[in-house]
């Protein structure tokens, strides 16, 4: 019986309170290989996270086995004490059994910690959230690069089509507005003007009769016409109205360019997210391990601190794990301006021109420019539709994890998300003509940055961010002519506009 008790306890004695991923099993070898080893792929990072999740669950199970083993050992020791007390009671044996039972009880109560079990389970739950956020980006080979229909190739095709649209617009925009030009009147015809009388005949009295009046009107009109023809050539201002086909074509080109540019920007942002997803998952896994390990050594562990490691899984490198990243801007969605135009632009009927030299004249049809514009429109449609379909595939994968991710972000189990800024200083200084950078993570979607002047004179966007690791990078540049002490406020917000943080930037004069 004693051997059974010792065996039960010995089987649980290998339990260690600290649990880490397989990466930390051989730290010297890992440190050596990390200097030359490539960064893990998303599939490898997910496999490492799954193994850590298994270890957390197994640690919680082992704690339960310790509790069961110590209880069984105490029952066995109690039975043995009763047997010894009935058959051959001795003070030494009973004292030994009492000490052994006390040790077994102390072992069980010391090794078994329900808060620690909860910590392990919370760590496994946080890893489950991180793995869920990563799933949309565990893509087949060729989805991002290296294939004719890869996201990168389709985005490049869209950029080339956008360049064609811009070239067509540069050629057509000047022709879409009325223009003032100088033209010369016709030169006089000497054969007609020489010796001709340019004096209008006197108007006959009313008593001369209707025939005489009609004859005078005809003579007067001929004299005035001859006077204009014989006048010296001179420049006059004439308005050339835009050809009726030009303006509708310009509007179609602009709408196509807006739609194509938006698709290309989405593709670029998604490529950045996909490429940073492995590092983001790896960092998240390390963060969870550190939090769990830190709480394990505490007398009163904080389970909520471990669960908070799962917060913001729709931010940073996981910024686009939500439908909001694919939604069109409100203004474009309402006006339809961002949609790709279909068919041939409608034109207005041509208006006849007047005979007066000073009246507006219709511009000639810019045939070559209109043909190039139609070619650019067709190329834009050919590039737009495949890219939109590719992004729709990715959006469908994102939508599949939206429900479980909502649980990861609920207030009941996880603290609210935050917008993180590095450096986290609220006051920054920059030399005139120089630049400083900000790294933003957290929140929902791609963050925005707005620069507000101290005097309230206006605001400007800090430009689209770039992907830098698992964060979005903004660059603030101070003008070389900025005065000493110029102060501006940079306001960062997430895509949903629910989280914000501000930094005050002061410009210092360059050293002379």
CSV table of C-alpha atoms in Angstrom, one decimal:
chain,number,residue,atom,x,y,z
A,1,UNK,CA,0.0,0.0,0.0
A,2,UNK,CA,2.8,2.4,0.9
A,3,UNK,CA,4.6,1.7,-2.4
A,4,UNK,CA,1.3,2.5,-4.2
A,5,UNK,CA,1.0,5.8,-2.4
A,6,UNK,CA,4.6,6.7,-3.1
A,7,UNK,CA,4.1,5.7,-6.8
A,8,UNK,CA,1.0,7.9,-7.1
A,9,UNK,CA,2.8,10.9,-5.7
A,10,UNK,CA,5.9,10.2,-7.7
A,11,UNK,CA,3.9,10.2,-10.9
A,12,UNK,CA,2.9,13.8,-10.3
A,13,UNK,CA,6.2,15.0,-9.0
A,14,UNK,CA,7.4,15.9,-12.5
A,15,UNK,CA,4.8,18.7,-12.8
A,16,UNK,CA,6.4,22.2,-13.1
A,17,UNK,CA,4.4,25.4,-12.6
A,18,UNK,CA,6.0,27.3,-15.6
A,19,UNK,CA,4.9,26.2,-19.0
A,20,UNK,CA,6.5,27.5,-22.3
A,21,UNK,CA,6.3,26.7,-26.0
A,22,UNK,CA,8.7,24.1,-27.5
A,23,UNK,CA,10.8,27.1,-28.8
A,24,UNK,CA,12.2,27.5,-25.3
A,25,UNK,CA,13.0,23.8,-24.7
A,26,UNK,CA,16.6,24.2,-25.8
A,27,UNK,CA,17.5,27.9,-25.4
A,28,UNK,CA,21.2,27.8,-26.4
A,29,UNK,CA,20.4,25.9,-29.6
A,30,UNK,CA,17.5,28.2,-30.4
A,31,UNK,CA,19.6,31.3,-29.7
A,32,UNK,CA,22.3,30.0,-32.0
A,33,UNK,CA,19.9,29.1,-34.9
A,34,UNK,CA,18.0,32.3,-34.5
A,35,UNK,CA,21.0,34.3,-35.8
A,36,UNK,CA,20.8,32.5,-39.2
A,37,UNK,CA,17.4,31.0,-39.3
A,38,UNK,CA,14.7,32.6,-41.4
A,39,UNK,CA,11.6,34.1,-39.8
A,40,UNK,CA,8.8,31.5,-39.2
A,41,UNK,CA,6.0,31.2,-41.7
A,42,UNK,CA,2.5,31.7,-40.5
A,43,UNK,CA,1.9,27.9,-40.7
A,44,UNK,CA,5.0,27.3,-38.4
A,45,UNK,CA,3.9,30.1,-36.0
A,46,UNK,CA,0.4,28.6,-35.8
A,47,UNK,CA,1.9,25.1,-35.1
A,48,UNK,CA,4.0,26.5,-32.3
A,49,UNK,CA,1.0,28.3,-30.8
A,50,UNK,CA,-1.0,25.1,-31.0
A,51,UNK,CA,1.7,23.2,-29.2
A,52,UNK,CA,1.8,25.8,-26.5
A,53,UNK,CA,-2.0,25.6,-26.2
A,54,UNK,CA,-1.7,21.9,-25.8
A,55,UNK,CA,0.9,22.3,-23.0
A,56,UNK,CA,-1.4,24.7,-21.1
A,57,UNK,CA,-4.3,22.3,-21.3
A,58,UNK,CA,-2.1,19.4,-20.3
A,59,UNK,CA,-0.7,21.4,-17.3
A,60,UNK,CA,-4.3,22.1,-16.2
A,61,UNK,CA,-5.1,18.4,-16.6
A,62,UNK,CA,-2.0,17.4,-14.6
A,63,UNK,CA,-3.1,19.6,-11.7
A,64,UNK,CA,-6.4,17.8,-11.7
A,65,UNK,CA,-4.5,14.5,-11.6
A,66,UNK,CA,-2.4,15.7,-8.6
A,67,UNK,CA,-5.6,16.4,-6.7
A,68,UNK,CA,-7.0,13.0,-7.6
A,69,UNK,CA,-3.8,11.2,-6.7
A,70,UNK,CA,-3.3,12.9,-3.3
A,71,UNK,CA,-7.0,12.1,-2.5
A,72,UNK,CA,-6.5,8.5,-3.4
A,73,UNK,CA,-3.2,8.3,-1.4
A,74,UNK,CA,-4.9,9.8,1.7
A,75,UNK,CA,-7.7,7.1,1.4
A,76,UNK,CA,-5.0,4.4,1.2
A,77,UNK,CA,-3.1,5.7,4.2
A,78,UNK,CA,-6.3,6.0,6.2
A,79,UNK,CA,-7.2,2.3,5.4
A,80,UNK,CA,-3.7,1.3,6.3
A,81,UNK,CA,-3.8,3.1,9.6
A,82,UNK,CA,-7.1,1.4,10.5
A,83,UNK,CA,-5.7,-1.9,9.6
A,84,UNK,CA,-2.6,-1.4,11.7
A,85,UNK,CA,-4.6,-0.1,14.6
A,86,UNK,CA,-6.7,-3.2,14.6
A,87,UNK,CA,-4.1,-5.9,13.9
A,88,UNK,CA,-0.8,-4.7,15.4
A,89,UNK,CA,-1.0,-1.2,16.7
A,90,UNK,CA,2.4,0.4,17.6
A,91,UNK,CA,3.1,4.0,18.4
A,92,UNK,CA,5.9,4.2,15.8
A,93,UNK,CA,3.9,2.8,13.0
A,94,UNK,CA,0.9,5.0,13.7
A,95,UNK,CA,3.1,8.1,14.1
A,96,UNK,CA,4.8,7.3,10.8
A,97,UNK,CA,1.4,6.9,9.0
A,98,UNK,CA,0.3,10.2,10.5
A,99,UNK,CA,3.4,12.0,9.3
A,100,UNK,CA,3.0,10.4,5.8
A,101,UNK,CA,-0.6,11.4,5.6
A,102,UNK,CA,0.2,15.0,6.6
A,103,UNK,CA,2.9,15.1,4.0
A,104,UNK,CA,0.6,13.8,1.4
A,105,UNK,CA,-2.0,16.3,2.3
A,106,UNK,CA,0.5,19.2,2.3
A,107,UNK,CA,1.8,18.0,-1.1
A,108,UNK,CA,-1.6,17.9,-2.6
A,109,UNK,CA,-2.7,21.3,-1.3
A,110,UNK,CA,0.6,22.9,-2.3
A,111,UNK,CA,0.9,21.5,-5.8
A,112,UNK,CA,-2.8,21.9,-6.6
A,113,UNK,CA,-3.8,25.5,-7.3
A,114,UNK,CA,-7.1,26.2,-8.9
A,115,UNK,CA,-6.1,29.8,-9.8
A,116,UNK,CA,-3.1,28.4,-11.6
A,117,UNK,CA,-5.4,25.9,-13.4
A,118,UNK,CA,-7.5,28.9,-14.4
A,119,UNK,CA,-4.4,30.7,-15.6
A,120,UNK,CA,-3.4,27.9,-17.9
A,121,UNK,CA,-6.9,27.7,-19.3
A,122,UNK,CA,-7.0,31.4,-19.8
A,123,UNK,CA,-3.6,31.2,-21.7
A,124,UNK,CA,-5.1,28.5,-23.9
A,125,UNK,CA,-8.1,30.6,-24.5
A,126,UNK,CA,-6.0,33.7,-25.4
A,127,UNK,CA,-4.0,31.5,-27.8
A,128,UNK,CA,-7.3,30.3,-29.4
A,129,UNK,CA,-8.2,33.9,-30.1
A,130,UNK,CA,-4.8,34.6,-31.7
A,131,UNK,CA,-5.0,31.5,-33.8
A,132,UNK,CA,-8.6,32.4,-34.9
A,133,UNK,CA,-7.3,35.9,-36.0
A,134,UNK,CA,-4.5,34.2,-38.0
A,135,UNK,CA,-6.7,31.7,-39.9
A,136,UNK,CA,-7.8,34.0,-42.7
A,137,UNK,CA,-4.1,34.6,-43.7
A,138,UNK,CA,-3.1,31.0,-43.8
A,139,UNK,CA,-3.3,31.1,-47.6
A,140,UNK,CA,-2.4,28.7,-50.3
A,141,UNK,CA,0.9,29.3,-52.2
A,142,UNK,CA,0.5,31.8,-55.0
A,143,UNK,CA,-2.3,33.7,-53.4
A,144,UNK,CA,-0.1,36.7,-52.5
A,145,UNK,CA,2.8,36.4,-54.9
A,146,UNK,CA,4.3,34.3,-57.7
A,147,UNK,CA,1.1,33.5,-59.7
A,148,UNK,CA,-0.6,35.3,-62.6
A,149,UNK,CA,-3.7,35.8,-60.5
A,150,UNK,CA,-1.9,36.6,-57.2
A,151,UNK,CA,-2.9,39.6,-55.2
A,152,UNK,CA,0.3,41.4,-56.0
A,153,UNK,CA,0.1,40.8,-59.7
A,154,UNK,CA,-3.5,42.0,-59.8
A,155,UNK,CA,-2.6,45.0,-57.8
A,156,UNK,CA,0.2,45.9,-60.2
A,157,UNK,CA,-2.2,45.5,-63.2
A,158,UNK,CA,-4.6,47.9,-61.4
A,159,UNK,CA,-1.7,50.4,-60.9
A,160,UNK,CA,-0.8,50.2,-64.6
A,161,UNK,CA,-4.4,50.7,-65.6
A,162,UNK,CA,-4.7,53.7,-63.2
A,163,UNK,CA,-1.6,55.2,-64.9
A,164,UNK,CA,-3.4,54.9,-68.2
A,165,UNK,CA,-6.5,56.7,-66.8
A,166,UNK,CA,-4.3,59.5,-65.4
A,167,UNK,CA,-2.7,60.0,-68.8
A,168,UNK,CA,-6.0,60.1,-70.5
A,169,UNK,CA,-7.3,62.6,-68.0
A,170,UNK,CA,-4.3,64.9,-68.5
A,171,UNK,CA,-5.1,65.0,-72.2
A,172,UNK,CA,-8.9,65.5,-71.8
A,173,UNK,CA,-9.3,67.8,-68.8
A,174,UNK,CA,-8.1,71.0,-70.6
A,175,UNK,CA,-10.6,70.2,-73.3
A,176,UNK,CA,-13.5,69.8,-70.9
A,177,UNK,CA,-13.9,73.5,-70.2
A,178,UNK,CA,-14.7,76.5,-72.3
A,179,UNK,CA,-11.7,78.4,-73.6
A,180,UNK,CA,-11.1,82.0,-74.7
A,181,UNK,CA,-9.0,82.3,-77.9
A,182,UNK,CA,-7.9,85.1,-80.2
A,183,UNK,CA,-8.9,84.7,-83.9
A,184,UNK,CA,-8.4,87.1,-86.8
A,185,UNK,CA,-11.3,88.2,-88.9
A,186,UNK,CA,-11.2,87.5,-92.7
A,187,UNK,CA,-8.9,89.7,-94.8
A,188,UNK,CA,-10.6,92.2,-97.1
A,189,UNK,CA,-11.2,91.3,-100.8
A,190,UNK,CA,-9.8,94.2,-102.9
A,191,UNK,CA,-11.7,93.2,-106.0
A,192,UNK,CA,-15.0,93.7,-104.2
A,193,UNK,CA,-14.1,96.6,-102.0
A,194,UNK,CA,-12.3,98.8,-104.6
A,195,UNK,CA,-14.7,101.5,-105.7
A,196,UNK,CA,-17.6,100.1,-103.8
A,197,UNK,CA,-19.9,102.5,-102.0
A,198,UNK,CA,-19.9,101.8,-98.3
A,199,UNK,CA,-22.4,104.5,-97.4
A,200,UNK,CA,-25.9,103.2,-96.5
A,201,UNK,CA,-28.6,104.6,-98.7
A,202,UNK,CA,-31.0,107.1,-97.1
A,203,UNK,CA,-34.2,105.6,-95.7
A,204,UNK,CA,-37.3,106.6,-97.8
A,205,UNK,CA,-40.3,108.1,-96.1
A,206,UNK,CA,-43.2,106.0,-95.2
A,207,UNK,CA,-45.2,107.5,-98.0
A,208,UNK,CA,-42.9,106.0,-100.6
A,209,UNK,CA,-44.7,102.7,-100.1
A,210,UNK,CA,-43.9,99.2,-99.0
A,211,UNK,CA,-41.9,98.2,-102.1
A,212,UNK,CA,-39.5,101.2,-101.6
A,213,UNK,CA,-39.0,100.2,-97.9
A,214,UNK,CA,-38.2,96.6,-98.8
A,215,UNK,CA,-35.7,97.7,-101.5
A,216,UNK,CA,-34.0,100.0,-98.9
A,217,UNK,CA,-33.7,97.2,-96.4
A,218,UNK,CA,-32.0,95.0,-98.9
A,219,UNK,CA,-29.6,97.7,-100.0
A,220,UNK,CA,-28.8,98.6,-96.4
A,221,UNK,CA,-28.1,94.9,-95.5
A,222,UNK,CA,-25.8,94.5,-98.5
A,223,UNK,CA,-23.9,97.6,-97.6
A,224,UNK,CA,-23.4,96.5,-94.0
A,225,UNK,CA,-22.2,93.1,-95.1
A,226,UNK,CA,-19.8,94.6,-97.6
A,227,UNK,CA,-18.6,97.0,-94.9
A,228,UNK,CA,-17.7,94.0,-92.6
A,229,UNK,CA,-16.0,92.2,-95.5
A,230,UNK,CA,-13.9,95.2,-96.4
A,231,UNK,CA,-12.9,96.0,-92.8
A,232,UNK,CA,-9.2,95.4,-92.0
A,233,UNK,CA,-8.3,92.0,-90.4
A,234,UNK,CA,-8.2,92.3,-86.6
A,235,UNK,CA,-8.0,89.9,-83.7
A,236,UNK,CA,-11.2,89.2,-81.7
A,237,UNK,CA,-12.0,87.2,-78.6
A,238,UNK,CA,-14.0,84.0,-79.3
A,239,UNK,CA,-15.2,81.4,-76.8
A,240,UNK,CA,-14.5,77.8,-77.7
A,241,UNK,CA,-17.1,75.5,-76.0
A,242,UNK,CA,-16.0,72.0,-75.0
A,243,UNK,CA,-17.0,69.3,-77.3
A,244,UNK,CA,-20.1,67.5,-75.9
A,245,UNK,CA,-18.3,64.1,-75.7
A,246,UNK,CA,-15.5,65.4,-73.6
A,247,UNK,CA,-17.1,66.1,-70.2
A,248,UNK,CA,-19.0,62.8,-69.9
A,249,UNK,CA,-15.7,61.0,-70.7
A,250,UNK,CA,-13.8,62.9,-68.1
A,251,UNK,CA,-16.4,62.1,-65.5
A,252,UNK,CA,-16.2,58.4,-66.4
A,253,UNK,CA,-12.4,58.4,-66.2
A,254,UNK,CA,-12.4,60.1,-62.8
A,255,UNK,CA,-14.9,57.6,-61.4
A,256,UNK,CA,-12.9,54.6,-62.8
A,257,UNK,CA,-9.7,56.1,-61.3
A,258,UNK,CA,-11.3,56.5,-57.8
A,259,UNK,CA,-12.6,52.9,-57.8
A,260,UNK,CA,-9.4,51.4,-59.2
A,261,UNK,CA,-7.2,53.3,-56.7
A,262,UNK,CA,-9.3,52.2,-53.8
A,263,UNK,CA,-9.1,48.5,-54.8
A,264,UNK,CA,-5.3,48.9,-55.3
A,265,UNK,CA,-4.9,50.5,-51.8
A,266,UNK,CA,-6.9,47.7,-50.2
A,267,UNK,CA,-4.8,45.1,-52.0
A,268,UNK,CA,-1.6,46.8,-50.8
A,269,UNK,CA,-2.9,47.0,-47.2
A,270,UNK,CA,-3.9,43.4,-47.3
A,271,UNK,CA,-0.5,42.2,-48.6
A,272,UNK,CA,1.1,44.1,-45.7
A,273,UNK,CA,-1.2,42.4,-43.2
A,274,UNK,CA,-0.7,39.0,-44.7
A,275,UNK,CA,3.1,39.4,-44.6
A,276,UNK,CA,3.2,40.6,-41.0
A,277,UNK,CA,0.7,38.0,-39.7
A,278,UNK,CA,3.5,35.5,-38.8
A,279,UNK,CA,5.4,38.0,-36.8
A,280,UNK,CA,2.2,39.3,-35.2
A,281,UNK,CA,1.1,35.8,-34.1
A,282,UNK,CA,4.6,35.0,-32.8
A,283,UNK,CA,4.8,38.2,-30.8
A,284,UNK,CA,1.3,37.6,-29.4
A,285,UNK,CA,2.2,34.0,-28.4
A,286,UNK,CA,5.4,35.3,-26.6
A,287,UNK,CA,3.3,38.0,-24.9
A,288,UNK,CA,0.8,35.4,-23.6
A,289,UNK,CA,3.6,33.2,-22.3
A,290,UNK,CA,5.2,36.1,-20.4
A,291,UNK,CA,1.8,37.1,-18.9
A,292,UNK,CA,1.0,33.5,-17.8
A,293,UNK,CA,4.5,33.0,-16.3
A,294,UNK,CA,4.3,36.3,-14.5
A,295,UNK,CA,1.0,35.5,-12.9
A,296,UNK,CA,2.0,32.0,-12.0
A,297,UNK,CA,4.6,33.2,-9.6
A,298,UNK,CA,2.2,35.6,-7.8
A,299,UNK,CA,0.5,34.6,-4.6
A,300,UNK,CA,-2.8,35.9,-6.0
A,301,UNK,CA,-2.7,35.6,-9.8
A,302,UNK,CA,-4.8,37.9,-12.0
A,303,UNK,CA,-6.6,35.8,-14.6
A,304,UNK,CA,-7.9,38.9,-16.3
A,305,UNK,CA,-4.4,40.0,-17.0
A,306,UNK,CA,-3.8,36.8,-19.0
A,307,UNK,CA,-7.0,37.1,-20.9
A,308,UNK,CA,-6.2,40.7,-21.8
A,309,UNK,CA,-3.4,39.3,-23.9
A,310,UNK,CA,-6.1,38.4,-26.4
A,311,UNK,CA,-7.3,42.0,-26.7
A,312,UNK,CA,-6.9,44.0,-29.9
A,313,UNK,CA,-6.6,40.9,-32.2
A,314,UNK,CA,-8.4,43.0,-34.8
A,315,UNK,CA,-5.6,45.6,-34.7
A,316,UNK,CA,-1.9,45.8,-35.5
A,317,UNK,CA,-1.0,43.1,-37.9
A,318,UNK,CA,-4.5,41.7,-37.6
A,319,UNK,CA,-5.9,45.1,-38.5
A,320,UNK,CA,-8.0,43.8,-41.4
A,321,UNK,CA,-9.7,40.9,-39.7
A,322,UNK,CA,-13.0,42.7,-40.0
A,323,UNK,CA,-15.4,43.7,-42.7
A,324,UNK,CA,-14.8,47.4,-41.9
A,325,UNK,CA,-11.5,47.3,-43.7
A,326,UNK,CA,-13.3,46.4,-47.0
A,327,UNK,CA,-16.1,48.9,-46.7
A,328,UNK,CA,-16.3,51.8,-49.1
A,329,UNK,CA,-16.0,55.3,-47.6
A,330,UNK,CA,-19.4,56.8,-46.7
A,331,UNK,CA,-19.2,59.6,-49.2
A,332,UNK,CA,-18.3,57.3,-52.1
A,333,UNK,CA,-20.9,54.7,-51.2
A,334,UNK,CA,-23.6,57.4,-51.0
A,335,UNK,CA,-22.8,59.1,-54.3
A,336,UNK,CA,-21.7,56.1,-56.2
A,337,UNK,CA,-18.5,58.0,-57.2
A,338,UNK,CA,-16.2,55.1,-56.4
A,339,UNK,CA,-18.0,52.6,-58.6
A,340,UNK,CA,-16.5,51.5,-61.9
A,341,UNK,CA,-18.5,53.1,-64.8
A,342,UNK,CA,-20.0,50.7,-67.3
A,343,UNK,CA,-20.7,51.2,-71.0
A,344,UNK,CA,-20.0,54.3,-73.1
A,345,UNK,CA,-20.4,57.7,-71.6
A,346,UNK,CA,-23.6,59.5,-72.7
A,347,UNK,CA,-23.1,62.8,-74.6
A,348,UNK,CA,-25.3,65.8,-75.3
A,349,UNK,CA,-26.7,66.7,-78.7
A,350,UNK,CA,-24.4,69.0,-80.7
A,351,UNK,CA,-25.7,72.6,-81.0
A,352,UNK,CA,-25.5,74.6,-84.2
A,353,UNK,CA,-23.1,77.5,-84.1
A,354,UNK,CA,-24.1,81.1,-85.0
A,355,UNK,CA,-22.9,83.1,-87.9
A,356,UNK,CA,-21.6,86.0,-85.8
A,357,UNK,CA,-17.8,85.9,-85.4
A,358,UNK,CA,-18.1,86.8,-81.7
A,359,UNK,CA,-20.5,84.0,-80.8
A,360,UNK,CA,-19.2,80.9,-79.0
A,361,UNK,CA,-17.9,78.2,-81.3
A,362,UNK,CA,-17.9,74.5,-80.7
A,363,UNK,CA,-14.5,72.9,-80.3
A,364,UNK,CA,-13.6,70.2,-82.9
A,365,UNK,CA,-14.0,66.6,-81.8
A,366,UNK,CA,-10.7,65.4,-80.1
A,367,UNK,CA,-10.9,62.0,-81.8
A,368,UNK,CA,-7.5,60.7,-80.7
A,369,UNK,CA,-7.9,61.8,-77.1
A,370,UNK,CA,-11.3,60.2,-76.9
A,371,UNK,CA,-10.1,57.0,-78.4
A,372,UNK,CA,-7.2,56.8,-75.9
A,373,UNK,CA,-9.6,57.5,-73.1
A,374,UNK,CA,-11.9,54.6,-74.2
A,375,UNK,CA,-9.0,52.3,-74.3
A,376,UNK,CA,-7.9,53.3,-70.8
A,377,UNK,CA,-11.5,52.7,-69.5
A,378,UNK,CA,-11.6,49.2,-71.0
A,379,UNK,CA,-8.2,48.4,-69.5
A,380,UNK,CA,-9.4,49.7,-66.1
A,381,UNK,CA,-12.4,47.5,-66.1
A,382,UNK,CA,-10.3,44.5,-67.1
A,383,UNK,CA,-7.9,45.1,-64.1
A,384,UNK,CA,-10.6,46.1,-61.6
A,385,UNK,CA,-12.9,43.1,-61.8
A,386,UNK,CA,-10.3,40.3,-61.1
A,387,UNK,CA,-8.8,42.3,-58.2
A,388,UNK,CA,-12.2,42.9,-56.7
A,389,UNK,CA,-13.0,39.2,-56.9
A,390,UNK,CA,-9.6,38.3,-55.2
A,391,UNK,CA,-10.3,40.7,-52.4
A,392,UNK,CA,-13.8,39.3,-52.0
A,393,UNK,CA,-12.2,35.8,-51.5
A,394,UNK,CA,-10.1,37.2,-48.7
A,395,UNK,CA,-13.0,39.1,-47.2
A,396,UNK,CA,-15.0,35.9,-47.1
A,397,UNK,CA,-12.3,34.2,-45.1
A,398,UNK,CA,-12.2,37.2,-42.7
A,399,UNK,CA,-16.0,37.1,-42.3
A,400,UNK,CA,-15.9,33.5,-41.2
A,401,UNK,CA,-13.9,34.4,-38.1
A,402,UNK,CA,-15.8,37.5,-37.2
A,403,UNK,CA,-18.1,35.8,-34.8
A,404,UNK,CA,-15.4,34.0,-32.7
A,405,UNK,CA,-13.3,37.1,-32.8
A,406,UNK,CA,-16.3,39.1,-31.4
A,407,UNK,CA,-16.1,36.8,-28.3
A,408,UNK,CA,-12.4,37.5,-28.0
A,409,UNK,CA,-13.1,41.2,-27.9
A,410,UNK,CA,-16.1,41.1,-25.6
A,411,UNK,CA,-16.0,43.2,-22.4
A,412,UNK,CA,-17.1,40.2,-20.3
A,413,UNK,CA,-13.8,38.4,-20.6
A,414,UNK,CA,-11.3,40.8,-22.1
A,415,UNK,CA,-10.4,44.4,-21.4
A,416,UNK,CA,-11.2,47.1,-24.0
A,417,UNK,CA,-8.8,47.5,-26.9
A,418,UNK,CA,-6.4,50.5,-27.0
A,419,UNK,CA,-4.6,52.5,-29.6
A,420,UNK,CA,-0.9,52.0,-28.9
A,421,UNK,CA,1.7,54.6,-30.0
A,422,UNK,CA,5.5,54.2,-30.1
A,423,UNK,CA,7.2,56.3,-28.8
A,424,UNK,CA,4.4,56.8,-26.3
A,425,UNK,CA,5.5,60.4,-25.5
A,426,UNK,CA,2.8,63.0,-25.7
A,427,UNK,CA,5.4,65.7,-26.4
A,428,UNK,CA,7.8,65.4,-29.4
A,429,UNK,CA,10.3,67.8,-30.9
A,430,UNK,CA,11.6,68.0,-34.5
A,431,UNK,CA,14.2,70.2,-36.2
A,432,UNK,CA,13.0,72.3,-39.1
A,433,UNK,CA,13.5,70.5,-42.3
A,434,UNK,CA,13.7,67.1,-40.6
A,435,UNK,CA,11.3,64.2,-40.0
A,436,UNK,CA,10.1,62.0,-37.1
A,437,UNK,CA,8.1,58.8,-37.2
A,438,UNK,CA,5.3,57.3,-35.2
A,439,UNK,CA,4.4,53.6,-35.0
A,440,UNK,CA,0.7,52.9,-34.3
A,441,UNK,CA,-1.0,49.6,-33.4
A,442,UNK,CA,-4.3,48.5,-31.9
A,443,UNK,CA,-7.8,49.6,-32.6
A,444,UNK,CA,-9.8,48.6,-35.6
A,445,UNK,CA,-8.7,48.8,-39.2
A,446,UNK,CA,-6.0,51.1,-40.7
A,447,UNK,CA,-5.4,54.1,-38.4
A,448,UNK,CA,-5.6,57.7,-39.5
A,449,UNK,CA,-3.4,60.6,-38.6
A,450,UNK,CA,-4.5,64.3,-38.7
A,451,UNK,CA,-2.2,67.3,-38.1
A,452,UNK,CA,-4.0,70.2,-36.4
A,453,UNK,CA,-2.5,73.7,-36.4
A,454,UNK,CA,-2.2,75.3,-33.0
A,455,UNK,CA,-4.0,78.4,-34.2
A,456,UNK,CA,-6.9,76.4,-35.6
A,457,UNK,CA,-6.1,77.6,-39.1
A,458,UNK,CA,-6.7,74.1,-40.6
A,459,UNK,CA,-5.9,70.5,-40.7
A,460,UNK,CA,-4.1,68.1,-43.0
A,461,UNK,CA,-3.7,64.3,-43.3
A,462,UNK,CA,-0.4,62.9,-42.4
A,463,UNK,CA,-0.5,60.7,-45.4
A,464,UNK,CA,-1.2,57.0,-45.8
A,465,UNK,CA,0.8,54.8,-43.3
A,466,UNK,CA,3.3,52.2,-44.3
A,467,UNK,CA,3.6,48.7,-42.8
A,468,UNK,CA,6.6,48.4,-40.4
A,469,UNK,CA,6.7,45.1,-38.7
A,470,UNK,CA,3.4,44.6,-36.8
A,471,UNK,CA,2.6,48.3,-36.7
A,472,UNK,CA,1.6,51.1,-39.0
A,473,UNK,CA,4.2,53.8,-39.6
A,474,UNK,CA,3.5,57.6,-40.0
A,475,UNK,CA,6.1,60.2,-40.9
A,476,UNK,CA,5.8,63.8,-39.8
A,477,UNK,CA,8.0,66.2,-41.7
A,478,UNK,CA,8.7,69.8,-40.5
A,479,UNK,CA,9.0,72.4,-43.2
A,480,UNK,CA,12.5,73.9,-43.6
A,481,UNK,CA,11.0,77.4,-43.3
A,482,UNK,CA,9.1,76.5,-40.1
A,483,UNK,CA,9.6,79.1,-37.4
A,484,UNK,CA,11.1,78.3,-34.0
A,485,UNK,CA,8.5,77.1,-31.6
A,486,UNK,CA,5.9,76.2,-34.2
A,487,UNK,CA,3.5,73.8,-32.5
A,488,UNK,CA,1.1,71.3,-34.0
A,489,UNK,CA,-1.0,68.5,-32.7
A,490,UNK,CA,-1.0,65.1,-34.4
A,491,UNK,CA,-4.2,63.1,-33.7
A,492,UNK,CA,-4.2,59.4,-34.3
A,493,UNK,CA,-7.5,57.5,-34.6
A,494,UNK,CA,-8.5,54.0,-35.6
A,495,UNK,CA,-10.6,53.3,-38.7
A,496,UNK,CA,-13.8,53.1,-36.6
A,497,UNK,CA,-13.1,56.5,-35.0
A,498,UNK,CA,-13.7,55.0,-31.5
A,499,UNK,CA,-10.1,55.2,-30.2
A,500,UNK,CA,-7.8,58.2,-30.4
A,501,UNK,CA,-4.5,59.5,-29.0
A,502,UNK,CA,-2.7,62.8,-29.6
A,503,UNK,CA,0.9,64.0,-29.7
A,504,UNK,CA,2.0,67.6,-29.5
A,505,UNK,CA,5.0,68.4,-31.9
A,506,UNK,CA,7.2,71.4,-31.4
A,507,UNK,CA,9.5,72.6,-34.2
A,508,UNK,CA,13.0,73.7,-33.3
A,509,UNK,CA,15.2,75.9,-35.5
A,510,UNK,CA,18.1,74.1,-37.3
A,511,UNK,CA,21.6,74.6,-35.8
A,512,UNK,CA,23.6,77.2,-37.7
